[in-house]
Amino acid sequence: MPGIEPEIEMDLRCAQCPVRHHAICNALGASNIGELSDIMTHRNLSAGDIILHQDESSELFAVIMSGVVKLTQILPDGREQIVGLLAASDSLGNPVSSVSNENAECVTDVQLCCFRRAQFGAVLRANPELEHRLLEQTVSDLKQARQWMTVLGKLGAQEKMARFILWLWRENHNMCPHRDPREPDSTICFPLKREEIAGLLGMTIETVSRNISKLKADGIIDLLDSKSIALRDVPKLQQIAQTYDDE
Amino acid sequence: MPGIEPEIEMDLRCAQCPVRHHAICNALGASNIGELSDIMTHRNLSAGDIILHQDESSELFAVIMSGVVKLTQILPDGREQIVGLLAASDSLGNPVSSVSNENAECVTDVQLCCFRRAQFGAVLRANPELEHRLLEQTVSDLKQARQWMTVLGKLGAQEKMARFILWLWRENHNMCPHRDPREPDSTICFPLKREEIAGLLGMTIETVSRNISKLKADGIIDLLDSKSIALRDVPKLQQIAQTYDDE
DNA sequence: CGTAGACTTGATTAGAATCAACTCCAGTGG
DNA sequence: CCACTGGAGTTGATTCTAATCAAGTCTACG
């Protein structure tokens, strides 16, 4: 057994991985996935743990297996802007340099599939299709960052809130994994506190709270508890959000 | 002569190209650059010309040889946010899909080095180092987009203006090519109108104007004409901009 | 010289930030 | 079991910043 078992175990870890077919590793087929499983390690983190520091070097590159991670930038005077939210199957870490462009912090408990940069880079060079997949992912992140730029630059508080809820609706399956499948599709949960919603949308917790209350008062959403809501009038929400569809 | 000349010409076009050593094509050495020069065509555009439409398909992928291009998103009600500015040596077009994520419009007259998507993709697949270079570029764009998110979400009008000026200072050599090298380094020109600065910074032209005036009144900058300024007190500007350095 | 577009400046208003209570839990310990 | 505590969230009153509305100036150009 010893001498064979470890190798089988490694492959199993990928075969049973919940994000195997959604994360960047789906660029590698069964015959090549071993190159990644050979060099990966799993790590469990708790809400509040800090994974990466802006402008500091780190050997970590990772795929998120579960949980939510926020990417932030902090101004000299302490103000914090959330510049991205990552969930299951997203990847974490600068793919082309050891220096991180953002702080990364766990919003919930998080499970990571970790690689050492040098080793991951070697697999990348050996598998151009993996690097292509990484490019696709980065282009998609760029698209989303630019959409948030428009939200931050042009929308009012109510519009921001509506956009956020619609965005959360689409992303919710990655964010809140253990939902009852029988629960109506129109129910969504917030993995974020008010403070974090505010940090993402460029407003204060009071303004977030007021606008959630207003949407409720207008019959557009229902508040189930402070961390979950039900959508009552999606078309109205889309109209407020100034969005054509839910791209 | 005919039969040989064209081939030599092609190579010359890259050899004499002003951005040959700064754009993504610098990933290819002298022995491979021919693969690109064989499939490129130059195109001259005028200020105001629209190059790409958001969510529409285009066969174009291009490198900017000179001029400034703005990337924008437009809301259903007509409001426009600038989500990126491209200048000499930047590349233009979605590298992984024919569908553009933004509108692209010429701010000044522009010279493009154009490729047909399918042909460029083939060169990309044959030269992984070129795809890696494209990934580096995209990661850099993503970093910048996220920095703008922080500007849009957290900074006040004066702070935004200071950031913009410092950013322009760094980028100015790409934006305003024909500057007298003897001109002091502290003189910069705006390739953008007030309306476009406003569209980028998420404010109105009046607020832009007022804040430029205020910086002048405070002795931090001088207005040479409405399209160029001189920096008088860079440290003060950096302090207002809430920036550690000029990353 | 006259006009239109780009820019500036002033007066007023609207919307979000700020300041300040207050409610609603979840967890703790007596 | 209940009283305390502290964190999270809500709501109200006030302030402040930037948007809006409204003239103006300046400049390039026919």
PDB file of C-alpha atoms (C1' of nucleotides) in Angstrom, chain B residues 157 203-204 206-207 210, chain D residues 17-22:
ATOM      1  CA  ALA B 157     -14.196  65.940  -5.320  1.00  0.00           C
ATOM      2  CA  MET B 203     -18.749  64.162 -11.041  1.00  0.00           C
ATOM      3  CA  THR B 204     -20.122  67.074 -13.079  1.00  0.00           C
ATOM      4  CA  GLU B 206     -19.015  72.307 -12.885  1.00  0.00           C
ATOM      5  CA  THR B 207     -17.477  70.437  -9.978  1.00  0.00           C
ATOM      6  CA  ARG B 210     -14.481  74.523  -9.447  1.00  0.00           C
TER       7      ARG B 210
ATOM      8  C1'  DT D  17     -21.009  68.386  -0.218  1.00  0.00           C
ATOM      9  C1'  DA D  18     -21.767  68.231  -4.812  1.00  0.00           C
ATOM     10  C1'  DA D  19     -25.660  68.423  -8.248  1.00  0.00           C
ATOM     11  C1'  DT D  20     -28.549  71.396 -10.438  1.00  0.00           C
ATOM     12  C1'  DC D  21     -30.031  75.640 -12.385  1.00  0.00           C
ATOM     13  C1'  DA D  22     -28.612  79.927 -14.377  1.00  0.00           C
TER      14       DA D  22
END
